[in-house]
Amino acid sequence: MLRTTDIRTYRKMLQNARTPDEAVMMEQLRAISQNIPALYLLLTVAIAALGSTLLGSAPDWLTIWLPAAFFGFATIRLLAWRKMHQVLIDPDKARHQLKRIEFGTMLLFLGMALWIWALLPYANPQERLHFSFFAAFTGASSTICGISRPRLVGVCLAMTLAVFCFLFFSMSERFFYLATAQIGITYFVFFMASLSYKSRLAQSVALLNRLDVENRRSSELADTNRSMALTDMLTGLPNRRSFFQDVDSSYGPKADKILPVIGLIDLDGFKPINDVFGHTAGDAVLVETARRLKQVLGDGASVSRLGGDEFAYILPASMSQEAVEEIGQQIVSAMNEPFSLPSKEVSRVSASIGYSSRSFPVQSARDLLEQADFALFRAKEQKVGRAMEFSASHAQTQMRGAVVHQALKKADLDVELRLVFQPIVNSTDGEMTRCEALARWDSPELGSVSPIEFVAIAEKAGMTQQLTQVVVRKALEQLHAWPDLKSMSVNLSAQDIICRETSDALVAMFLTMPESVRHRLVLEVTESSLLTDLEEARYNLMKFRFLGLKIAIDDFGTGYSSLRYLQELEFDIVKIDRSFGAALDSKARGLGLVATIQHLCRSLSIECIIEGIETQQQLEIARSAGCRYVQGFLYSPPIEAADLAPYLTGEKGFMSYREMLQQLPERDVA
Ligand code: C2E
Ligand code: MG
Ligand code: MG
């Protein structure tokens, strides 16, 4: 069986050989070196046998001491052979060694010939027969041991034959003539066998060489595959899989030591570059981002691309806290530099960063990752283009999130979820023909939980499907009960409009309702929810529109406010975010923005509603910007169905703008 060391020696031999002949020569030496101990053993036995045949009749130095000297010599040589390994894998040394073997064999055979010649006078005819047997046997056994090298075989056979000729021809005995002739022919066959052995050996070496090359090529290929599986092809950075391996190995059982820091980076404004300038421009920005990140982080930290415009880095535990903070700032600054696009245009993106903290005990590296993720979420929420460390208040929110999540999982939403309705009023005549349905969750464990909190948690936990279905069903039921209401809107989560399963479930629900009901339902979606998968969102929204529902874009102005979305997705209604309503106090800027959006909507024949109008002054400015439909605390906060009903029956009414000016010039009206 082939041992691993043999394979290694073999591979080294093949690698070190500069020519095929050298490889064959080294293989010859390897084969011979394996047979040398056997050869010495055979010779020692044969010499001892021959010596003992003439023991007493020939002098002791010939029968005892010379064989003993050979035995000593053989032992020393065998010990020396053990150090052959280095010689085997060095072609020059191997060549030299083979020459030494050939020369040494020649001397050895010469010595044995002289020994036989010295013994001859003491031998009777029968003992001479033993001599011939010895010579023939020595020749044959050395042929077998050195068969891989014809030259060595040639030396052995020629020397043995010479002994035969020299010793036995002189005896003029017929038997020896014939024996010499037969030995000569046999040796010739031996020599030919050695030649063919060598050619087969050369073929095997060539074959093995090819196999070794192919083997190396396939192991190189395997290495490349492995590294490709861990590398992001666009940027050359380690990819998501590699990052998660690094995350796991960055943290060992060393809870009392300083923690490594994991940072997550998300580019702000990358998506519009892709949309506006195309994917080549997007790719160029990602490649340049990777370059800048590597430059900032240097060799001391690892940086990976997780996918899309998300990157991540790991800072070692040995890095000081100041350096950790400094790196966050440096990345933000580096990313604020303009990017030159392949089209020679210049564009800007910024980076939001969330990184883990060393101040909280963690169980595993995954906890650090979660911290970074949470901090990133907060960083993006507050202001784009900043680095944020996971903080105590984050930890608290995270804990609260876990509690709410647990309660939400157990909640019977049919019972615990109810709807409140906020009127949408035409400020010109005070007519309330529309409203927005907003969810309220009365948890038996936690009390009333704000939709801002539980919707975000449901989104993160992938639980919006049940939530939305309950809300939509209740809204449809209410619409059914209010035939005079012109329209009611409900909010959809980002996941609802990009998930085929949810949208199909909604479609099935809409189909159970008469057209007179479902045609009055408006679905509100936010801009950011479109960004995740525009195509899927477009497809699902199209299905809803096909059933006669209207689609509103909610919180308009907080995202990218892309004209492209407005036009391509054919929204029916735009709801200007309430932050604009609030901004109307600082007149000039707020007015300009709202007027522009209003103008845009008019030119695209889209209805426009402004949210968050709390004061008469805001209403005044909103109206001067062209807004008529208003939703805000000025008219009403979200109220129970029973409280809204009187406005529908006409028992109660909202004031028109004109009435408001006349009666309550400076007070909020409801
Ligand atoms: P939204 O869809 O933009 O809803 C309007 C939010 O603004 C409501 O908050 C409403 O109470 C508040 N609002 C209305 N007028 C004023 C005003 O004059 N001033 C101020 N400061 N706020 C005003 P609410 O009900 O807490 O809902 C918050 C958000 O939660 C909603 O924003 C919506 O994004 C989400 N949400 C509410 N219900 C649902 C739901 O059923 N499904 C989903 N997916 N999201 C929901
Ligand atoms: Mg809404
Ligand atoms: Mg809104």
XYZ file of C-alpha atoms and ligand atoms in Angstrom:
718
model
C 0.000 0.000 0.000
C 1.183 3.510 -0.759
C 2.041 5.500 2.367
C 1.467 9.243 2.630
C 5.208 9.841 3.022
C 5.794 7.904 -0.210
C 3.256 10.041 -2.012
C 4.853 13.159 -0.625
C 8.348 12.025 -1.663
C 7.009 11.074 -5.034
C 5.289 14.390 -5.555
C 8.418 16.277 -4.490
C 10.497 14.203 -6.872
C 8.223 15.027 -9.764
C 8.142 18.671 -8.856
C 11.932 18.963 -8.527
C 12.733 17.168 -11.781
C 13.602 19.654 -14.504
C 13.224 17.211 -17.392
C 11.355 13.915 -17.872
C 14.730 12.103 -17.942
C 15.584 13.515 -14.560
C 12.272 12.288 -13.171
C 12.995 8.793 -14.554
C 16.524 8.880 -13.147
C 15.207 9.827 -9.692
C 12.611 7.104 -9.839
C 15.375 4.607 -10.753
C 17.305 5.637 -7.681
C 14.178 5.301 -5.551
C 13.519 1.785 -6.860
C 17.149 0.752 -6.369
C 17.324 2.231 -2.888
C 14.320 0.143 -1.885
C 16.081 -3.029 -3.062
C 19.546 -2.322 -1.662
C 18.955 -3.904 1.798
C 17.709 -7.078 0.112
C 20.754 -7.144 -2.179
C 23.186 -6.763 0.705
C 21.391 -9.526 2.546
C 21.542 -11.860 -0.453
C 25.220 -11.127 -1.039
C 26.082 -11.595 2.631
C 24.338 -14.977 2.695
C 25.974 -16.048 -0.570
C 29.456 -14.918 0.529
C 29.043 -16.613 3.902
C 27.917 -19.828 2.165
C 30.843 -19.762 -0.268
C 33.328 -18.935 2.507
C 32.083 -21.773 4.677
C 32.391 -24.257 1.759
C 36.173 -23.757 1.818
C 36.466 -23.318 5.559
C 39.614 -25.179 6.700
C 40.905 -25.861 3.167
C 41.541 -22.203 2.288
C 43.281 -19.625 4.587
C 41.071 -18.033 7.274
C 41.514 -14.549 5.898
C 39.779 -15.717 2.731
C 37.023 -17.779 4.315
C 36.350 -15.922 7.558
C 37.832 -12.442 7.692
C 37.036 -11.243 4.221
C 33.350 -12.326 4.478
C 33.248 -10.732 7.960
C 34.706 -7.515 6.542
C 32.012 -7.548 3.832
C 29.331 -8.041 6.484
C 30.680 -4.989 8.382
C 30.809 -2.966 5.170
C 27.233 -3.973 4.269
C 25.980 -2.942 7.728
C 27.617 0.490 7.436
C 26.203 0.980 3.929
C 22.715 0.004 5.046
C 22.810 2.542 7.853
C 23.916 5.205 5.379
C 20.947 4.354 3.136
C 18.530 5.514 5.813
C 19.538 9.106 5.079
C 18.620 8.744 1.431
C 15.415 10.795 1.600
C 16.983 14.167 0.769
C 19.032 12.634 -2.024
C 15.898 11.133 -3.546
C 14.215 14.458 -4.132
C 17.223 16.384 -5.414
C 17.980 15.581 -9.082
C 21.667 16.548 -8.925
C 22.295 14.580 -5.776
C 20.337 11.646 -7.184
C 22.473 11.603 -10.348
C 25.639 11.727 -8.285
C 24.363 8.941 -6.046
C 23.548 6.713 -8.990
C 27.068 7.175 -10.355
C 28.431 6.240 -6.965
C 26.269 3.132 -6.890
C 27.460 2.094 -10.339
C 31.076 2.683 -9.488
C 30.707 0.992 -6.075
C 28.998 -2.012 -7.687
C 31.851 -2.290 -10.144
C 34.390 -2.279 -7.304
C 32.307 -4.757 -5.316
C 32.093 -7.158 -8.227
C 35.784 -6.745 -8.936
C 36.502 -7.529 -5.282
C 34.309 -10.625 -5.444
C 36.017 -11.755 -8.680
C 39.415 -11.403 -7.001
C 38.116 -13.250 -3.977
C 36.923 -16.167 -6.125
C 40.174 -16.080 -8.051
C 42.088 -16.281 -4.724
C 39.905 -19.177 -3.527
C 40.117 -21.137 -6.789
C 43.378 -22.968 -6.064
C 41.860 -24.433 -2.871
C 38.713 -25.726 -4.458
C 37.955 -29.204 -5.765
C 35.759 -29.556 -8.926
C 32.597 -29.785 -6.905
C 33.466 -26.591 -5.031
C 34.223 -24.879 -8.332
C 30.722 -25.720 -9.315
C 29.651 -23.801 -6.255
C 31.781 -20.869 -7.480
C 29.911 -20.848 -10.775
C 26.655 -21.070 -8.923
C 27.746 -18.153 -6.721
C 28.731 -16.024 -9.713
C 25.542 -16.768 -11.621
C 23.421 -16.169 -8.545
C 25.172 -12.875 -7.753
C 24.647 -11.629 -11.286
C 20.984 -12.612 -11.306
C 20.152 -11.207 -7.890
C 21.864 -7.896 -8.599
C 19.942 -7.698 -11.894
C 16.667 -8.065 -10.057
C 17.633 -5.439 -7.480
C 18.832 -2.916 -10.033
C 16.425 -3.771 -12.856
C 15.146 -0.224 -13.165
C 18.590 0.985 -14.316
C 19.893 -0.897 -17.351
C 23.339 0.653 -16.990
C 23.720 -0.776 -13.503
C 22.349 -4.108 -14.654
C 24.819 -3.991 -17.538
C 27.717 -3.386 -15.137
C 26.632 -6.286 -12.874
C 26.052 -8.697 -15.716
C 29.210 -7.764 -17.614
C 31.342 -8.128 -14.491
C 29.757 -11.495 -13.627
C 30.160 -12.749 -17.156
C 33.772 -11.550 -17.126
C 34.335 -13.610 -13.976
C 32.804 -16.604 -15.693
C 34.958 -16.196 -18.758
C 38.091 -15.385 -16.806
C 37.759 -18.162 -14.231
C 36.166 -20.968 -16.105
C 37.392 -20.733 -19.665
C 40.895 -21.278 -18.360
C 39.740 -24.590 -16.925
C 38.982 -25.906 -20.336
C 36.030 -27.887 -19.099
C 33.087 -28.374 -21.445
C 30.555 -27.859 -18.714
C 31.886 -24.366 -17.971
C 31.872 -23.364 -21.648
C 28.287 -24.358 -21.959
C 27.366 -22.800 -18.617
C 29.078 -19.550 -19.661
C 27.201 -19.536 -22.957
C 23.908 -20.184 -21.221
C 24.597 -17.528 -18.605
C 25.539 -15.094 -21.407
C 22.211 -15.673 -23.183
C 20.257 -15.457 -19.917
C 22.038 -12.245 -19.009
C 21.231 -10.819 -22.401
C 17.552 -11.557 -21.728
C 17.942 -9.981 -18.274
C 19.444 -6.889 -19.830
C 16.615 -6.611 -22.350
C 14.115 -7.036 -19.515
C 15.842 -4.215 -17.683
C 15.600 -2.005 -20.761
C 11.906 -2.665 -21.171
C 11.422 -2.165 -17.427
C 13.058 1.232 -17.753
C 10.849 2.222 -20.668
C 7.757 1.159 -18.717
C 9.081 3.117 -15.776
C 9.484 6.178 -18.011
C 5.897 5.774 -19.177
C 4.625 5.447 -15.603
C 6.600 8.485 -14.511
C 5.190 10.498 -17.419
C 1.705 9.318 -16.527
C 2.159 10.080 -12.862
C 3.584 13.443 -13.754
C 0.466 14.201 -15.765
C -1.740 12.951 -13.000
C 0.160 15.097 -10.521
C -0.212 18.173 -12.747
C -3.921 17.483 -13.153
C -4.257 16.845 -9.466
C -2.591 20.127 -8.672
C -4.746 21.895 -11.232
C -7.925 20.470 -9.727
C -6.813 21.323 -6.204
C -6.004 24.846 -7.440
C -9.469 24.916 -8.962
C -10.951 23.754 -5.686
C -8.996 26.513 -3.892
C -10.276 29.059 -6.400
C -13.827 27.769 -5.964
C -13.478 27.976 -2.214
C -12.153 31.512 -2.388
C -14.843 32.461 -4.927
C -17.503 31.127 -2.586
C -16.168 33.505 0.031
C -15.486 36.505 -2.178
C -17.760 39.181 -3.536
C -17.070 39.133 -7.261
C -17.761 42.821 -7.851
C -15.646 44.416 -5.139
C -13.222 41.604 -4.370
C -14.086 41.933 -0.692
C -15.006 38.923 1.441
C -18.714 38.221 0.987
C -21.599 37.665 3.399
C -20.732 34.023 4.023
C -17.134 34.891 4.769
C -18.254 37.722 7.058
C -20.415 35.402 9.141
C -17.505 32.976 9.453
C -15.318 35.878 10.585
C -17.981 37.035 13.036
C -18.116 33.614 14.650
C -14.359 33.297 14.877
C -13.889 36.866 16.154
C -15.413 35.948 19.479
C -14.181 33.091 21.623
C -14.880 31.956 25.179
C -13.292 35.076 26.621
C -16.218 36.907 28.150
C -14.032 38.820 30.590
C -11.772 40.206 27.881
C -12.315 43.258 25.671
C -14.774 42.567 22.875
C -14.192 43.006 19.160
C -16.382 45.595 17.460
C -18.721 44.759 14.603
C -19.862 47.584 12.356
C -22.566 47.557 9.697
C -22.584 50.135 6.925
C -25.515 51.045 4.727
C -25.240 53.506 1.876
C -27.812 56.271 1.792
C -28.832 57.354 -1.681
C -27.389 54.386 -3.515
C -30.661 53.164 -4.954
C -31.397 56.382 -6.883
C -27.916 56.196 -8.460
C -28.754 52.722 -9.734
C -32.157 53.884 -10.923
C -31.072 57.131 -12.532
C -27.581 56.392 -13.886
C -27.911 52.623 -14.380
C -26.265 49.560 -12.932
C -22.799 50.285 -14.302
C -22.772 53.501 -12.313
C -24.086 51.635 -9.257
C -21.328 49.033 -9.615
C -18.689 51.767 -9.905
C -19.947 53.334 -6.672
C -19.783 49.979 -4.884
C -16.258 49.280 -6.107
C -15.115 52.743 -5.054
C -16.861 52.297 -1.691
C -14.953 49.061 -1.139
C -11.692 50.849 -1.981
C -12.393 53.682 0.437
C -13.385 51.290 3.203
C -10.212 49.256 2.755
C -8.188 52.456 2.836
C -9.787 53.635 6.086
C -9.745 50.266 7.811
C -6.235 49.245 6.704
C -4.816 45.813 7.472
C -5.818 45.732 11.107
C -9.519 45.175 10.428
C -11.605 43.105 8.053
C -14.232 44.573 5.757
C -16.843 42.622 3.785
C -19.722 43.289 1.428
C -22.898 41.711 2.690
C -24.831 42.358 -0.508
C -26.485 45.296 -2.244
C -25.226 48.491 -0.632
C -24.525 46.865 2.731
C -20.998 46.482 4.020
C -19.623 45.320 7.347
C -16.381 45.476 9.274
C -14.861 43.804 12.289
C -12.386 45.642 14.503
C -10.123 43.515 16.701
C -10.403 43.497 20.493
C -6.918 45.020 20.653
C -8.134 48.273 19.057
C -8.694 51.156 21.487
C -12.176 52.609 21.947
C -10.961 56.001 20.611
C -9.725 54.307 17.453
C -13.069 52.501 17.104
C -14.964 55.794 17.229
C -12.438 57.475 14.960
C -12.896 54.762 12.334
C -16.668 55.298 12.314
C -16.151 59.019 11.679
C -13.485 58.402 9.064
C -15.769 56.075 7.106
C -18.562 58.656 7.184
C -16.158 61.377 5.938
C -14.658 59.137 3.263
C -18.103 58.281 1.968
C -19.155 61.919 1.869
C -16.570 62.585 -0.835
C -18.156 62.780 -4.308
C -18.090 59.718 -6.573
C -17.117 60.026 -10.228
C -19.331 57.805 -12.342
C -18.236 56.080 -15.570
C -20.364 58.601 -17.499
C -18.068 61.326 -16.063
C -20.921 62.612 -13.950
C -20.370 63.148 -10.265
C -22.700 61.821 -7.634
C -22.904 61.688 -3.872
C -23.943 59.059 -1.389
C -23.431 58.902 2.324
C -22.955 56.053 4.752
C -24.931 55.268 7.876
C -23.047 53.121 10.338
C -24.136 51.183 13.370
C -21.506 49.474 15.505
C -21.561 47.240 18.534
C -20.624 48.381 22.012
C -18.130 46.925 24.473
C -20.180 48.074 27.443
C -22.777 45.303 27.480
C -22.265 41.649 28.296
C -22.959 39.387 25.322
C -23.300 35.647 24.872
C -21.933 35.360 21.376
C -20.677 37.310 18.396
C -24.208 37.199 16.998
C -25.277 39.456 19.887
C -22.679 41.989 18.738
C -24.081 41.750 15.244
C -27.569 42.382 16.535
C -26.307 45.420 18.434
C -24.710 46.781 15.269
C -27.892 46.103 13.321
C -29.991 47.898 15.877
C -27.632 50.872 16.045
C -27.652 51.076 12.230
C -31.434 51.053 12.172
C -31.436 53.923 14.648
C -28.709 55.801 12.797
C -30.729 55.664 9.600
C -33.884 56.652 11.398
C -32.383 59.764 12.931
C -30.170 61.211 10.268
C -28.500 59.725 7.238
C -24.718 59.799 7.060
C -23.720 59.194 10.657
C -21.996 56.554 12.753
C -23.826 55.381 15.843
C -22.672 53.119 18.642
C -25.128 50.753 20.311
C -26.173 52.562 23.496
C -27.968 51.978 26.802
C -31.181 53.453 25.404
C -30.873 51.115 22.416
C -30.506 48.213 24.823
C -33.652 49.324 26.607
C -35.607 49.690 23.368
C -34.313 46.327 22.241
C -35.533 44.765 25.481
C -38.921 46.423 25.120
C -39.004 45.230 21.488
C -38.449 41.658 22.646
C -41.292 41.987 25.186
C -43.668 43.472 22.591
C -42.639 40.796 20.104
C -43.460 38.029 22.575
C -46.832 39.602 23.386
C -47.598 40.091 19.700
C -46.881 36.437 18.989
C -49.410 35.392 21.605
C -51.981 38.072 20.739
C -55.441 37.248 19.449
C -55.419 40.054 16.908
C -59.077 39.633 16.011
C -59.987 40.584 19.527
C -57.129 42.828 20.618
C -56.808 44.913 17.487
C -59.333 47.640 16.857
C -59.566 50.485 14.391
C -59.860 54.199 14.967
C -60.665 56.610 12.190
C -59.208 59.984 11.406
C -61.329 62.259 9.224
C -59.921 63.686 6.024
C -61.693 66.992 5.491
C -62.221 69.163 2.463
C -61.208 72.454 4.060
C -63.115 74.504 1.474
C -66.548 73.362 2.620
C -65.743 71.353 5.809
C -67.136 68.192 4.252
C -65.828 64.882 5.633
C -66.213 62.246 2.981
C -63.077 60.246 3.671
C -61.113 58.918 6.599
C -58.048 56.895 7.418
C -58.358 53.703 9.462
C -55.546 53.386 11.996
C -54.845 50.302 14.069
C -54.858 50.259 17.861
C -53.636 47.310 19.870
C -54.964 46.847 23.373
C -52.695 44.162 24.734
C -53.933 42.448 27.919
C -50.307 42.288 29.101
C -48.877 45.612 27.943
C -51.922 47.850 27.696
C -52.273 50.125 24.699
C -49.301 49.837 22.335
C -48.635 52.494 19.692
C -48.866 51.331 16.051
C -45.496 52.961 15.432
C -44.041 50.432 17.872
C -45.952 47.247 17.081
C -46.060 47.691 13.304
C -42.265 48.072 13.209
C -41.847 44.991 15.389
C -44.327 42.988 13.328
C -42.420 44.023 10.200
C -39.110 42.924 11.678
C -40.604 39.628 12.824
C -42.322 39.032 9.472
C -45.765 39.059 11.117
C -47.466 41.767 9.114
C -49.556 39.371 7.050
C -51.912 38.492 9.933
C -51.970 42.073 11.143
C -52.819 43.546 7.766
C -55.503 40.978 7.113
C -57.265 41.761 10.380
C -57.024 45.519 9.758
C -58.223 45.274 6.154
C -61.093 42.954 7.091
C -62.246 45.265 9.871
C -61.921 48.297 7.589
C -64.007 46.594 4.896
C -66.656 45.691 7.455
C -66.770 49.296 8.602
C -66.967 50.564 5.037
C -69.870 48.213 4.492
C -71.583 49.748 7.509
C -70.943 53.313 6.228
C -72.348 53.441 2.679
C -72.172 57.252 2.677
C -68.433 57.383 3.256
C -66.739 58.154 -0.033
C -63.483 56.382 0.828
C -61.523 54.899 3.664
C -57.820 54.275 3.579
C -55.816 51.566 5.327
C -52.088 51.297 5.709
C -50.118 48.461 4.179
C -46.694 47.449 5.432
C -43.695 47.242 3.180
C -43.762 43.449 3.292
C -47.415 43.320 2.263
C -46.832 44.775 -1.144
C -43.775 42.746 -2.027
C -45.102 39.439 -0.728
C -47.094 37.463 -3.272
C -48.741 35.340 -0.582
C -50.049 38.349 1.358
C -51.199 40.180 -1.737
C -53.022 37.062 -2.969
C -54.703 36.663 0.420
C -55.783 40.321 0.244
C -57.083 39.889 -3.287
C -59.133 36.890 -2.113
C -60.540 39.013 0.708
C -61.393 41.932 -1.604
C -63.212 39.562 -3.922
C -65.555 38.522 -1.112
C -66.716 42.151 -0.856
C -69.196 43.787 -3.220
C -67.709 46.288 -5.655
C -69.582 49.103 -3.918
C -67.453 48.448 -0.843
C -64.071 47.581 -2.243
C -64.117 50.459 -4.738
C -64.165 52.794 -1.755
C -61.046 51.305 -0.163
C -57.734 53.105 -0.531
C -54.478 51.296 0.187
C -51.710 53.487 1.604
C -48.153 52.437 0.868
C -44.931 54.226 1.740
C -42.203 55.094 -0.704
C -39.565 53.168 1.177
C -41.639 50.009 0.892
C -41.461 50.300 -2.896
C -37.703 50.458 -2.878
C -37.178 46.888 -1.698
C -38.567 45.294 -4.825
C -40.119 47.753 -7.243
C -41.166 45.139 -9.798
C -42.984 42.934 -7.316
C -44.610 45.996 -5.732
C -45.757 47.210 -9.148
C -47.240 43.788 -9.959
C -49.143 43.496 -6.678
C -50.420 47.077 -6.777
C -51.633 46.458 -10.308
C -53.700 43.516 -9.052
C -55.327 45.741 -6.425
C -56.062 48.487 -8.926
C -57.559 45.939 -11.263
C -60.108 45.170 -8.540
C -61.024 48.840 -8.390
C -59.088 49.837 -5.287
C -57.218 53.127 -5.137
C -53.578 53.410 -4.143
C -52.164 56.284 -2.106
C -48.534 57.061 -1.475
C -48.234 57.808 2.232
C -45.728 60.057 4.014
C -44.703 61.553 0.670
C -41.579 63.653 0.916
C -39.805 61.583 3.550
C -38.212 59.160 1.114
C -36.673 59.939 -2.244
C -39.888 61.453 -3.563
C -39.000 60.104 -6.932
C -41.116 61.376 -9.792
C -40.478 58.074 -11.446
C -42.450 56.179 -8.808
C -45.308 58.655 -8.978
C -45.586 58.253 -12.712
C -44.787 54.569 -13.151
C -46.963 53.244 -10.367
C -49.887 55.515 -11.258
C -50.823 56.490 -7.737
C -54.287 57.917 -7.238
C -53.507 59.927 -4.140
C -50.437 61.538 -2.615
C -50.393 62.142 1.133
C -47.887 64.810 2.016
C -46.068 63.765 5.177
C -47.021 65.423 8.407
C -43.543 66.807 8.879
C -44.398 69.183 6.001
C -47.579 70.216 7.772
C -45.501 71.099 10.814
C -42.919 72.869 8.641
C -45.616 75.213 7.362
C -45.099 77.297 10.500
C -41.757 78.457 9.161
C -43.575 79.852 6.205
C -41.291 80.306 3.261
C -39.601 76.908 3.006
C -42.614 74.803 3.953
C -44.855 76.719 1.597
C -42.468 76.323 -1.324
C -42.164 72.558 -0.859
C -45.871 71.908 -0.385
C -46.757 74.146 -3.348
C -44.305 72.225 -5.550
C -45.760 68.845 -4.551
C -49.297 70.146 -4.990
C -48.412 71.493 -8.430
C -46.814 68.214 -9.376
C -49.904 66.264 -8.321
C -52.184 68.534 -10.257
C -50.141 68.152 -13.410
C -50.200 64.345 -13.014
C -53.935 64.369 -12.108
C -53.234 62.877 -8.698
C -55.262 63.873 -5.672
C -53.330 65.434 -2.836
C -53.933 65.302 0.917
C -51.811 67.071 3.464
C -51.300 65.351 6.830
C -50.457 66.721 10.256
C -52.276 70.060 10.091
C -52.604 71.099 13.716
C -53.136 74.866 13.613
C -55.165 77.331 11.702
C -51.997 79.032 10.556
C -50.739 75.778 9.038
C -54.069 75.324 7.302
C -53.882 78.845 5.945
C -50.454 78.276 4.453
C -51.399 74.817 3.168
C -54.384 76.339 1.389
C -52.263 79.089 -0.085
C -50.049 76.301 -1.474
C -53.124 74.829 -3.151
C -54.014 72.043 -0.657
C -57.710 71.450 -0.054
C -57.882 68.021 1.555
C -56.548 68.023 5.064
C -55.944 65.379 7.750
C -54.783 66.571 11.129
C -55.489 67.320 14.754
C -56.889 70.737 13.715
C -60.008 68.895 12.583
C -59.832 65.694 14.569
C -57.445 63.114 16.032
C -58.189 59.479 15.172
C -61.532 58.650 16.835
C -63.716 55.647 17.506
C -66.231 54.542 14.848
C -69.112 55.606 17.061
C -67.651 59.123 17.321
C -67.189 59.432 13.580
C -70.703 58.277 12.692
C -72.425 61.619 13.547
C -70.218 63.387 10.980
C -71.479 60.964 8.330
C -75.125 61.390 9.204
C -74.720 65.172 9.244
C -75.470 65.446 12.968
C -72.052 67.001 13.362
C -69.917 68.838 10.869
C -66.535 70.434 10.409
C -66.203 74.118 9.665
C -65.255 75.349 6.241
C -62.107 77.425 6.059
C -64.144 80.574 5.539
C -66.282 79.873 8.633
C -63.178 79.148 10.588
C -61.690 82.505 9.652
C -64.876 84.335 10.589
C -65.616 82.582 13.881
C -62.376 81.418 15.411
C -59.602 83.360 13.765
C -56.767 82.004 15.894
C -58.109 78.843 17.564
C -57.941 75.182 16.658
C -61.262 73.882 15.493
C -62.775 70.406 15.820
P -49.714 57.322 9.043
O -50.324 56.320 8.124
O -48.976 58.425 8.413
O -50.868 57.822 9.947
C -50.980 59.073 10.405
C -50.449 59.189 11.761
O -50.302 60.556 12.043
C -51.411 58.660 12.834
O -50.629 58.184 13.902
C -52.129 59.880 13.290
O -52.618 59.797 14.591
C -51.031 60.896 13.204
N -51.556 62.234 13.021
C -52.657 62.615 12.341
N -52.816 63.958 12.399
C -51.796 64.441 13.144
C -51.397 65.733 13.547
O -52.056 66.765 13.271
N -50.295 65.836 14.298
C -49.577 64.753 14.655
N -48.497 64.951 15.401
N -49.914 63.515 14.294
C -51.000 63.349 13.534
P -50.807 56.757 14.449
O -52.233 56.367 14.425
O -50.052 56.678 15.703
O -50.109 55.897 13.323
C -48.781 56.053 13.102
C -48.339 55.250 11.940
O -48.503 53.865 12.221
C -49.157 55.476 10.702
O -48.742 56.593 10.065
C -48.921 54.221 9.930
O -47.693 54.338 9.255
C -48.776 53.226 11.031
N -50.018 52.499 11.134
C -51.120 52.821 11.821
N -52.057 51.884 11.639
C -51.548 50.957 10.791
C -52.024 49.743 10.207
O -53.165 49.347 10.374
N -51.181 49.055 9.394
C -49.937 49.489 9.155
N -49.172 48.785 8.358
N -49.454 50.624 9.666
C -50.244 51.350 10.482
Mg -51.276 56.355 6.547
Mg -48.863 59.366 6.760
